[in-house]
mmCIF file of C-alpha atoms and ligand atoms in Angstrom:
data_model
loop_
_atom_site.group_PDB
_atom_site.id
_atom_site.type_symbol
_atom_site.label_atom_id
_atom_site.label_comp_id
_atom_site.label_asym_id
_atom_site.label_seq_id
_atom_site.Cartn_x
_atom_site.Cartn_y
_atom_site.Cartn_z
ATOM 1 C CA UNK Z 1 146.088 157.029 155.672
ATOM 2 C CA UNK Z 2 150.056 155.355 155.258
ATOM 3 C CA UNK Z 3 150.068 153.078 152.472
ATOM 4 C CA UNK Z 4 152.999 150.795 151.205
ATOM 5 C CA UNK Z 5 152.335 149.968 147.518
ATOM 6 C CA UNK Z 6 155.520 147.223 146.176
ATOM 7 C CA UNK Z 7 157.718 148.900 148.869
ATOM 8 C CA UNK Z 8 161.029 146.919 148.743
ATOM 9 C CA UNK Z 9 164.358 148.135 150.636
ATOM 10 C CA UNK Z 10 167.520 146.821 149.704
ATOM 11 C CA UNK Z 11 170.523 147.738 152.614
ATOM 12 C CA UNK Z 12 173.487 149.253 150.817
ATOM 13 C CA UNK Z 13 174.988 145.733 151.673
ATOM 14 C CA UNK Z 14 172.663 143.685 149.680
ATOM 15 C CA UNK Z 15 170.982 142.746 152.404
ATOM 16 C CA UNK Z 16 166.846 142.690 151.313
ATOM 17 C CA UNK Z 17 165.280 144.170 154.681
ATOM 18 C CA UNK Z 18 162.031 144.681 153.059
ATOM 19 C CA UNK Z 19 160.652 142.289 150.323
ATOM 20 C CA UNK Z 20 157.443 143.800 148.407
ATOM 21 C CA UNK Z 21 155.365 145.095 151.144
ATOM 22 C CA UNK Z 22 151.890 145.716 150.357
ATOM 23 C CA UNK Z 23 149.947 147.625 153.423
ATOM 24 C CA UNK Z 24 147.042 150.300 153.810
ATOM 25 C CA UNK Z 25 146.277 151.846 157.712
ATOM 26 C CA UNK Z 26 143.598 153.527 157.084
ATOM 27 C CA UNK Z 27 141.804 156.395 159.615
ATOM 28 C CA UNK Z 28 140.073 155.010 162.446
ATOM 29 C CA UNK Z 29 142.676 152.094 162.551
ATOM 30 C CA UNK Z 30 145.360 150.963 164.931
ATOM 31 C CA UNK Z 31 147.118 148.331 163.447
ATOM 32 C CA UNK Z 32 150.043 146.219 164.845
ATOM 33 C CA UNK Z 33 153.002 144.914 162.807
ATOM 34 C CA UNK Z 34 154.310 142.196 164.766
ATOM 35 C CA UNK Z 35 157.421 140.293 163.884
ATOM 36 C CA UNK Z 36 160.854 138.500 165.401
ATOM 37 C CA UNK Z 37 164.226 141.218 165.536
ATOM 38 C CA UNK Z 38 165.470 141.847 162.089
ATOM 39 C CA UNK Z 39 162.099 141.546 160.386
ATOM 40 C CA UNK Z 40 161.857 144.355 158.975
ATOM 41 C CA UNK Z 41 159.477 146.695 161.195
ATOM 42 C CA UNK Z 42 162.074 149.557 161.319
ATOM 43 C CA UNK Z 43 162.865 149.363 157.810
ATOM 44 C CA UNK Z 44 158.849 150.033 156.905
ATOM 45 C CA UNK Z 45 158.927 153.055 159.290
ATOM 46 C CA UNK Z 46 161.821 154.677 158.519
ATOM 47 C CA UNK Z 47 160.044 154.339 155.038
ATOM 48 C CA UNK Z 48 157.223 155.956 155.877
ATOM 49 C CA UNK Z 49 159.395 158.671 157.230
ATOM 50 C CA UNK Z 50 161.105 159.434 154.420
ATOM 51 C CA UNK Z 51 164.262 158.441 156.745
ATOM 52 C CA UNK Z 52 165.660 156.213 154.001
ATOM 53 C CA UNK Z 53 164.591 155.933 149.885
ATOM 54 C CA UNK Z 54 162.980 152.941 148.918
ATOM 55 C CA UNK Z 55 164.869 150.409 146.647
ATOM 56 C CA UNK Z 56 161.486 149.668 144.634
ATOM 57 C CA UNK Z 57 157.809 150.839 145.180
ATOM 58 C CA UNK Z 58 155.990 153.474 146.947
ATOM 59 C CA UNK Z 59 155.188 154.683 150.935
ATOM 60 C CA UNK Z 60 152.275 157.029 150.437
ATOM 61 C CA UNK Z 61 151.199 159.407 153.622
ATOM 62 C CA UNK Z 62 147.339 160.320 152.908
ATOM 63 C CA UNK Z 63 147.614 159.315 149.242
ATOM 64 C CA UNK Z 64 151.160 161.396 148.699
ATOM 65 C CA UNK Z 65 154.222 159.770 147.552
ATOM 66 C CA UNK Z 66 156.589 160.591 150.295
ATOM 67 C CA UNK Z 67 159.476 160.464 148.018
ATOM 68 C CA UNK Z 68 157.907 163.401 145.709
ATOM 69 C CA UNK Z 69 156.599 165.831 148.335
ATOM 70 C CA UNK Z 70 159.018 164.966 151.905
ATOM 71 C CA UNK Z 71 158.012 168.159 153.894
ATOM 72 C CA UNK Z 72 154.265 167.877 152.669
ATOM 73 C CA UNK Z 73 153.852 164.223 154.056
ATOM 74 C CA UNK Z 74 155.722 165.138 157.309
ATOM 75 C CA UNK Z 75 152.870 167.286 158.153
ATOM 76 C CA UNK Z 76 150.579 164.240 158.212
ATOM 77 C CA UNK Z 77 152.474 162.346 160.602
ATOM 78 C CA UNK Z 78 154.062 162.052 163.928
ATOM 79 C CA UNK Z 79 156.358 159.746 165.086
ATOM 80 C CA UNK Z 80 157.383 158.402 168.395
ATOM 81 C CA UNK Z 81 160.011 155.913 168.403
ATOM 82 C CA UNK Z 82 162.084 154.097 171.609
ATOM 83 C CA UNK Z 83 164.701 156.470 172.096
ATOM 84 C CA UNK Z 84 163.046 159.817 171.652
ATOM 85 C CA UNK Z 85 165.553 162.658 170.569
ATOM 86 C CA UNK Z 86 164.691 165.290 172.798
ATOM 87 C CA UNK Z 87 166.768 168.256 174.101
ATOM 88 C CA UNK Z 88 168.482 167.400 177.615
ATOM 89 C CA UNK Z 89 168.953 170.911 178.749
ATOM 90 C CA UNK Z 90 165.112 172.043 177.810
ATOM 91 C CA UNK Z 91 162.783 171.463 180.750
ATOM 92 C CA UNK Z 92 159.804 169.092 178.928
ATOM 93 C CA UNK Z 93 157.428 172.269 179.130
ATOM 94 C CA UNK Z 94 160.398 173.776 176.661
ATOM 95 C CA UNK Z 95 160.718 170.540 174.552
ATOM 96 C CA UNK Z 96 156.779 170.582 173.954
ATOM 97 C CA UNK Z 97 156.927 174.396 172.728
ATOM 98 C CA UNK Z 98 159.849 174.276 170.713
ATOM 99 C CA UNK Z 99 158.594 171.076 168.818
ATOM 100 C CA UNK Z 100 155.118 172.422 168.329
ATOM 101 C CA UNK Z 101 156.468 175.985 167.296
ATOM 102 C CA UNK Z 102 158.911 173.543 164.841
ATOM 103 C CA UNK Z 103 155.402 171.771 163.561
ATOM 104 C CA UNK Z 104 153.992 175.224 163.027
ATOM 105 C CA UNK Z 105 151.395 175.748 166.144
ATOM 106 C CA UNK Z 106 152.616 179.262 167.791
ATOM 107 C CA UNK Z 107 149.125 179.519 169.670
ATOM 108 C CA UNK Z 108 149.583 176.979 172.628
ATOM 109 C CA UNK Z 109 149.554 178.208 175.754
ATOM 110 C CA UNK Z 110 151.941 177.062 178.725
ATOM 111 C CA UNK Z 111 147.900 175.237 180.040
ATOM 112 C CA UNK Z 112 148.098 173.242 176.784
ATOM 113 C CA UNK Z 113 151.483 171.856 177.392
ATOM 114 C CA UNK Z 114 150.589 171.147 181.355
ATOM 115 C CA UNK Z 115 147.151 169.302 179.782
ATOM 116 C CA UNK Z 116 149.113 167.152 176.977
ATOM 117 C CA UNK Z 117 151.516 166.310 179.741
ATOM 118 C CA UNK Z 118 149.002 165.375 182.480
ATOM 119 C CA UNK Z 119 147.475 163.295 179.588
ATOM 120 C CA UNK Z 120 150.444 161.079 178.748
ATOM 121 C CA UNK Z 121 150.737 160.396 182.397
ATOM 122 C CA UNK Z 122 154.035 162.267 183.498
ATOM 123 C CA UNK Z 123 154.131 163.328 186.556
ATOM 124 C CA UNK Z 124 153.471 167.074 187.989
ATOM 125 C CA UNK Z 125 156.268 167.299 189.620
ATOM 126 C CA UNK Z 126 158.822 166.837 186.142
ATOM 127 C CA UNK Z 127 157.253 169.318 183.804
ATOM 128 C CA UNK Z 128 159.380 171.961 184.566
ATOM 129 C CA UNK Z 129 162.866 169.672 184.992
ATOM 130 C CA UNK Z 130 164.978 169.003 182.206
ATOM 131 C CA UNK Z 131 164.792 166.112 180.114
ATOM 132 C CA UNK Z 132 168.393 165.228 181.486
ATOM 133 C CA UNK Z 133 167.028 164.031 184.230
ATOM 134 C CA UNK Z 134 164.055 162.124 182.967
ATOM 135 C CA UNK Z 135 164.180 158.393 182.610
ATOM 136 C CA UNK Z 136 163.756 156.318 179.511
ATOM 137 C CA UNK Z 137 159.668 155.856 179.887
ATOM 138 C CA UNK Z 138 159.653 159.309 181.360
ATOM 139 C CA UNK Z 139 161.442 160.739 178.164
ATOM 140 C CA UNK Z 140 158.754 158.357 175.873
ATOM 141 C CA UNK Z 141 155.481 160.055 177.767
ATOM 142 C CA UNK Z 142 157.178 163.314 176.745
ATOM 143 C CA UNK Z 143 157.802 161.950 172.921
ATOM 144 C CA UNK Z 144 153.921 160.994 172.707
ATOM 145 C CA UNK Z 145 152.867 164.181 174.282
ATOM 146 C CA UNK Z 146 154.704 166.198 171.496
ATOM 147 C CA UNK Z 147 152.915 163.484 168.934
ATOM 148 C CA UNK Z 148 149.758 164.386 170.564
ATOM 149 C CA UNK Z 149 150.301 167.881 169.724
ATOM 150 C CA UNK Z 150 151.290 168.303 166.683
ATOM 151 C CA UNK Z 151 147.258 166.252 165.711
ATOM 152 C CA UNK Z 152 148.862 164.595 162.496
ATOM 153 C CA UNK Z 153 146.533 162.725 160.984
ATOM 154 C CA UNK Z 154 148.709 159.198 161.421
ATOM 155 C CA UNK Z 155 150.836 157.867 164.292
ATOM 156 C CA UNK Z 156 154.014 155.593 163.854
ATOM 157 C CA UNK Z 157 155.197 154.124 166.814
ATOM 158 C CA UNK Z 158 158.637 151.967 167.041
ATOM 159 C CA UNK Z 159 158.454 149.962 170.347
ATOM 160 C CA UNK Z 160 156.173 152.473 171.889
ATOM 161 C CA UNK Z 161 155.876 150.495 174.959
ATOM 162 C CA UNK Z 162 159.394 149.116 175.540
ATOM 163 C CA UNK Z 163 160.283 151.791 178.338
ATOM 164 C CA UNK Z 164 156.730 152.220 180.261
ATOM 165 C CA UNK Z 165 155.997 150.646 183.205
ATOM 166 C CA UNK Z 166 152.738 148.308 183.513
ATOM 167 C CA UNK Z 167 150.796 151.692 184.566
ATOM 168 C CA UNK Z 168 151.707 153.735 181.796
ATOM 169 C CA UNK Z 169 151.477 151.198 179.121
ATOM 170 C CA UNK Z 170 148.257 150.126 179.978
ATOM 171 C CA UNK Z 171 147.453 154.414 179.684
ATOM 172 C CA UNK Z 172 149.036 154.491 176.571
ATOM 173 C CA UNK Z 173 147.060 151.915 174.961
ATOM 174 C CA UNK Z 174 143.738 153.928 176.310
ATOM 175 C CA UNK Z 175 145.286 157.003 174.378
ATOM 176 C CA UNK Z 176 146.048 155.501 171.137
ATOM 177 C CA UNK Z 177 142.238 154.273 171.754
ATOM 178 C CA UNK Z 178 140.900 157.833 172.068
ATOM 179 C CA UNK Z 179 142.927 159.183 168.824
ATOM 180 C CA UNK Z 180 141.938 155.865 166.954
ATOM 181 C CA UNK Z 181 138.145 156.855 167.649
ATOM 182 C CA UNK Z 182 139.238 160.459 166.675
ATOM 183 C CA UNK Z 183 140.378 159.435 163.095
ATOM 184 C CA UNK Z 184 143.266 158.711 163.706
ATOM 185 C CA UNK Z 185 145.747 156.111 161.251
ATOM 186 C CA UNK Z 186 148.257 154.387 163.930
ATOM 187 C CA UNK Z 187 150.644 151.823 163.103
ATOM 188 C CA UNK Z 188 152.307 150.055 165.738
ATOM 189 C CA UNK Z 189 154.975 148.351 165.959
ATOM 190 C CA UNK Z 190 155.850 146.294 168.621
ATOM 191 C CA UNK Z 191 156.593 142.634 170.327
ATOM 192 C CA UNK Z 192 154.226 143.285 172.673
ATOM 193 C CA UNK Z 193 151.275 140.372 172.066
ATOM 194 C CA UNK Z 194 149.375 141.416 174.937
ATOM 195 C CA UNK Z 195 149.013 144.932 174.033
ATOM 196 C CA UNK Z 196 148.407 144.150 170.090
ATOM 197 C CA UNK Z 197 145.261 141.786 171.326
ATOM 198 C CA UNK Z 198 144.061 144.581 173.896
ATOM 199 C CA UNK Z 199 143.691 147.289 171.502
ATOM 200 C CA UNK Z 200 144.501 146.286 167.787
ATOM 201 C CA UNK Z 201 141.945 146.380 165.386
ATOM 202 C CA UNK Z 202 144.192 144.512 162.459
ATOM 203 C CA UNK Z 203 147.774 142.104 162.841
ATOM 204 C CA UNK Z 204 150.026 141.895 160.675
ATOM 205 C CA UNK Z 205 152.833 139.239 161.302
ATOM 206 C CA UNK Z 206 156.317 140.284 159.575
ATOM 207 C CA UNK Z 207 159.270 137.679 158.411
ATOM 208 C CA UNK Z 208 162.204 137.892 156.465
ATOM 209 C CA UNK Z 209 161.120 141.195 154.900
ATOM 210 C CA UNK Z 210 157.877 139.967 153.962
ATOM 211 C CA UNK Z 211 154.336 140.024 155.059
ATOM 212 C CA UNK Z 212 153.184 136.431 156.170
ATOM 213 C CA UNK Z 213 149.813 136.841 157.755
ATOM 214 C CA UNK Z 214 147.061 139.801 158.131
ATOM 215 C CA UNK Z 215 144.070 139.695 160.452
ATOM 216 C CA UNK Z 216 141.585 141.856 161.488
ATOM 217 C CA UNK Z 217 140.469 141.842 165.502
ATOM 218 C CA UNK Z 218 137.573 139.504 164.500
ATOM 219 C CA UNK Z 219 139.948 136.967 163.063
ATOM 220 C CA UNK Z 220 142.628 137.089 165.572
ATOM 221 C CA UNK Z 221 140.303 136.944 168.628
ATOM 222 C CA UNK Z 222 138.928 133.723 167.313
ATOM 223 C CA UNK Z 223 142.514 132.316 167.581
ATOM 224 C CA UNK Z 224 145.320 132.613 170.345
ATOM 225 C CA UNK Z 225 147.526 135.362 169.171
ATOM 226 C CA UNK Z 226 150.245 133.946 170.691
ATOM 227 C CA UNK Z 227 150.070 130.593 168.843
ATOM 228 C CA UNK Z 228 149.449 132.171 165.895
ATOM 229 C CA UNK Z 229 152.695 134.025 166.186
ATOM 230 C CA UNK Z 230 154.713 131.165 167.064
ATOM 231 C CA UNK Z 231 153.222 128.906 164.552
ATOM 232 C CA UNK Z 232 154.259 131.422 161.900
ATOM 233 C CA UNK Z 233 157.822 131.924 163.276
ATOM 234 C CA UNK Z 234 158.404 128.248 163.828
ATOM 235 C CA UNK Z 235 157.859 128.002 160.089
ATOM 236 C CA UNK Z 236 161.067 129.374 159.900
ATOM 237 C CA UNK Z 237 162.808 126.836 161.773
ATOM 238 C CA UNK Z 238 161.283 123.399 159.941
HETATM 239 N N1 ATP X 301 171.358 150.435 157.701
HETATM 240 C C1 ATP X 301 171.309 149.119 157.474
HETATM 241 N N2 ATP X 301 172.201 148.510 156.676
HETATM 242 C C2 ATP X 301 172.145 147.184 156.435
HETATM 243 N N3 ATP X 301 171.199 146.359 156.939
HETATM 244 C C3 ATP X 301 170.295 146.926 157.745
HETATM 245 C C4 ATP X 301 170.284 148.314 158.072
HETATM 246 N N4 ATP X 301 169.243 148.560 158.908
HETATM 247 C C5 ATP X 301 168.644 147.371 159.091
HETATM 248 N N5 ATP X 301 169.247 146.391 158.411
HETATM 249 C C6 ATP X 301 168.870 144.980 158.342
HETATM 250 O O1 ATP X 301 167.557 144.896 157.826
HETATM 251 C C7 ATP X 301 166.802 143.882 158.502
HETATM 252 C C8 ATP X 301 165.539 144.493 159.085
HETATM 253 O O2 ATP X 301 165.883 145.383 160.131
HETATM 254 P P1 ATP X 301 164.782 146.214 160.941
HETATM 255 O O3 ATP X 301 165.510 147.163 161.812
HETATM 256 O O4 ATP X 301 163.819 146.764 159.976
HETATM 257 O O5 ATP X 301 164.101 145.047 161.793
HETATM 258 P P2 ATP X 301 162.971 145.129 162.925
HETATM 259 O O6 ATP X 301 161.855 144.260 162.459
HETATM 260 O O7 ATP X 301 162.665 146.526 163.266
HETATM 261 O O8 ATP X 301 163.705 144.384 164.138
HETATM 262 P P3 ATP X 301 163.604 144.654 165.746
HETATM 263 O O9 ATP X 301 162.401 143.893 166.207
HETATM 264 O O10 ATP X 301 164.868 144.038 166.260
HETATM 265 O O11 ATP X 301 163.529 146.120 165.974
HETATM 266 C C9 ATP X 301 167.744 143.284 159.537
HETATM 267 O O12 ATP X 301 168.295 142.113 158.999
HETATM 268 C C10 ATP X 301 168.826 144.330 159.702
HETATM 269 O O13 ATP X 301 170.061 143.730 160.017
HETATM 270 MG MG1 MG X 302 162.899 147.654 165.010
#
């Protein structure tokens, strides 16, 4: 479970990224923040992460504060983000072992790595080539493959889908299905409407730093997403 009790970032530059944010993903769950550039979706991760201390309020990783116990609430979640940092010179069979030796799991075998890979949808022919060589989407099935492995019990994803082609989107969504049915807490997020009314079972809708609408799949499918969206960021504008 991720929960944001109050959480509020102020930017070093006064600038208030994240205004109050009040959020529980809770196992089972894939929910989709949705909001324009600059909303403040980063912000909330990097929260989560423990990336960057909150100005006021709490992020929580399965009811821990991740302020008071960082390497505790690390445990409990993986994170894939756009630009994956992965090592160029390791082939992605080595990337997969060292990160899952870093995450504690020393019994994997070289079958488990080939499986997790086939999974994500990278092709045979790259798991033994180094990540130099791999292309942005490439590098992100790679990044979700070492998320898959390390079985935290939440998933943060930053743009998850910016680098995959139709294909591989469209597998990544069934994925992030199968760990959702599995337990799984997932946030996601994401400008990607079509993806968020395929497979999210909540929507939020971030502006300015603040939460301005939350729906669950029952709610939203009643509606157009899409309008919705644009109703809420035209708002703005009037
Ligand atoms: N390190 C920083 N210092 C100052 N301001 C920052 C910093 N990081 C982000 N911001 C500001 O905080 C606000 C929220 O940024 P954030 O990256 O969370 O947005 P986002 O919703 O993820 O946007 P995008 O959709 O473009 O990824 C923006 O106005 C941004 O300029
Ligand atoms: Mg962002």
């Amino acid at each position: 479970m991720l929960q944001a009790i109050d959480l509020t970032k102020r930017y070093e530059d006064g600038h208030l990224a994240l205004d109050a944010l009040n959020l529980e993903i809770k196992p089972g769950e894939i929910f989709f923040l949705l909001g324009a550039n600059g909303a403040g979706k980063t912000t909330t991760i990097n929260l989560l992460l423990n990336f960057i201390e909150p100005t006021l309020g709490k992020a929580l990783v399965n009811g821990i504060d991740v302020m008071e116990q960082p390497l505790e609430t690390k445990k409990h979640i993986a994170f894939v983000s756009e630009n994956v940092m992965l090592y160029g010179s390791f082939t992605a069979c080595q990337n997969l072992d060292f990160f899952a030796r870093l995450g504690g799991k020393t019994n994997l075998t070289k079958k488990d790595y080939y499986d997790v890979m086939r999974r994500v949808g990278l092709q045979e022919e790259a798991f033994e080539r180094k990540l130099k060589t791999f292309s942005k989407g490439m590098r992100q099935k790679v990044g979700l493959a070492i998320a898959i492995i390390k079985d935290a019990d939440n998933i943060v994803m930053d743009e998850p889908t910016s680098g995959l082609d139709p294909k591989s989107a469209a597998e990544l969504m069934q994925i992030l299905i199968h760990l959702r049915n599995s337990g799984k807490a997932i946030l996601m997020c994401t400008h990607d409407l079509f993806r968020a009314k395929a497979a999210a079972d909540r929507v939020g809708i971030m502006k300015e730093g603040r939460l301005v609408m939350l729906r669950t799949r029952e709610e939203f499918l009643q509606d157009d997403l899409e309008r919705i969206y644009l109703d809420y960021m035209q708002e703005a504008v009037l």
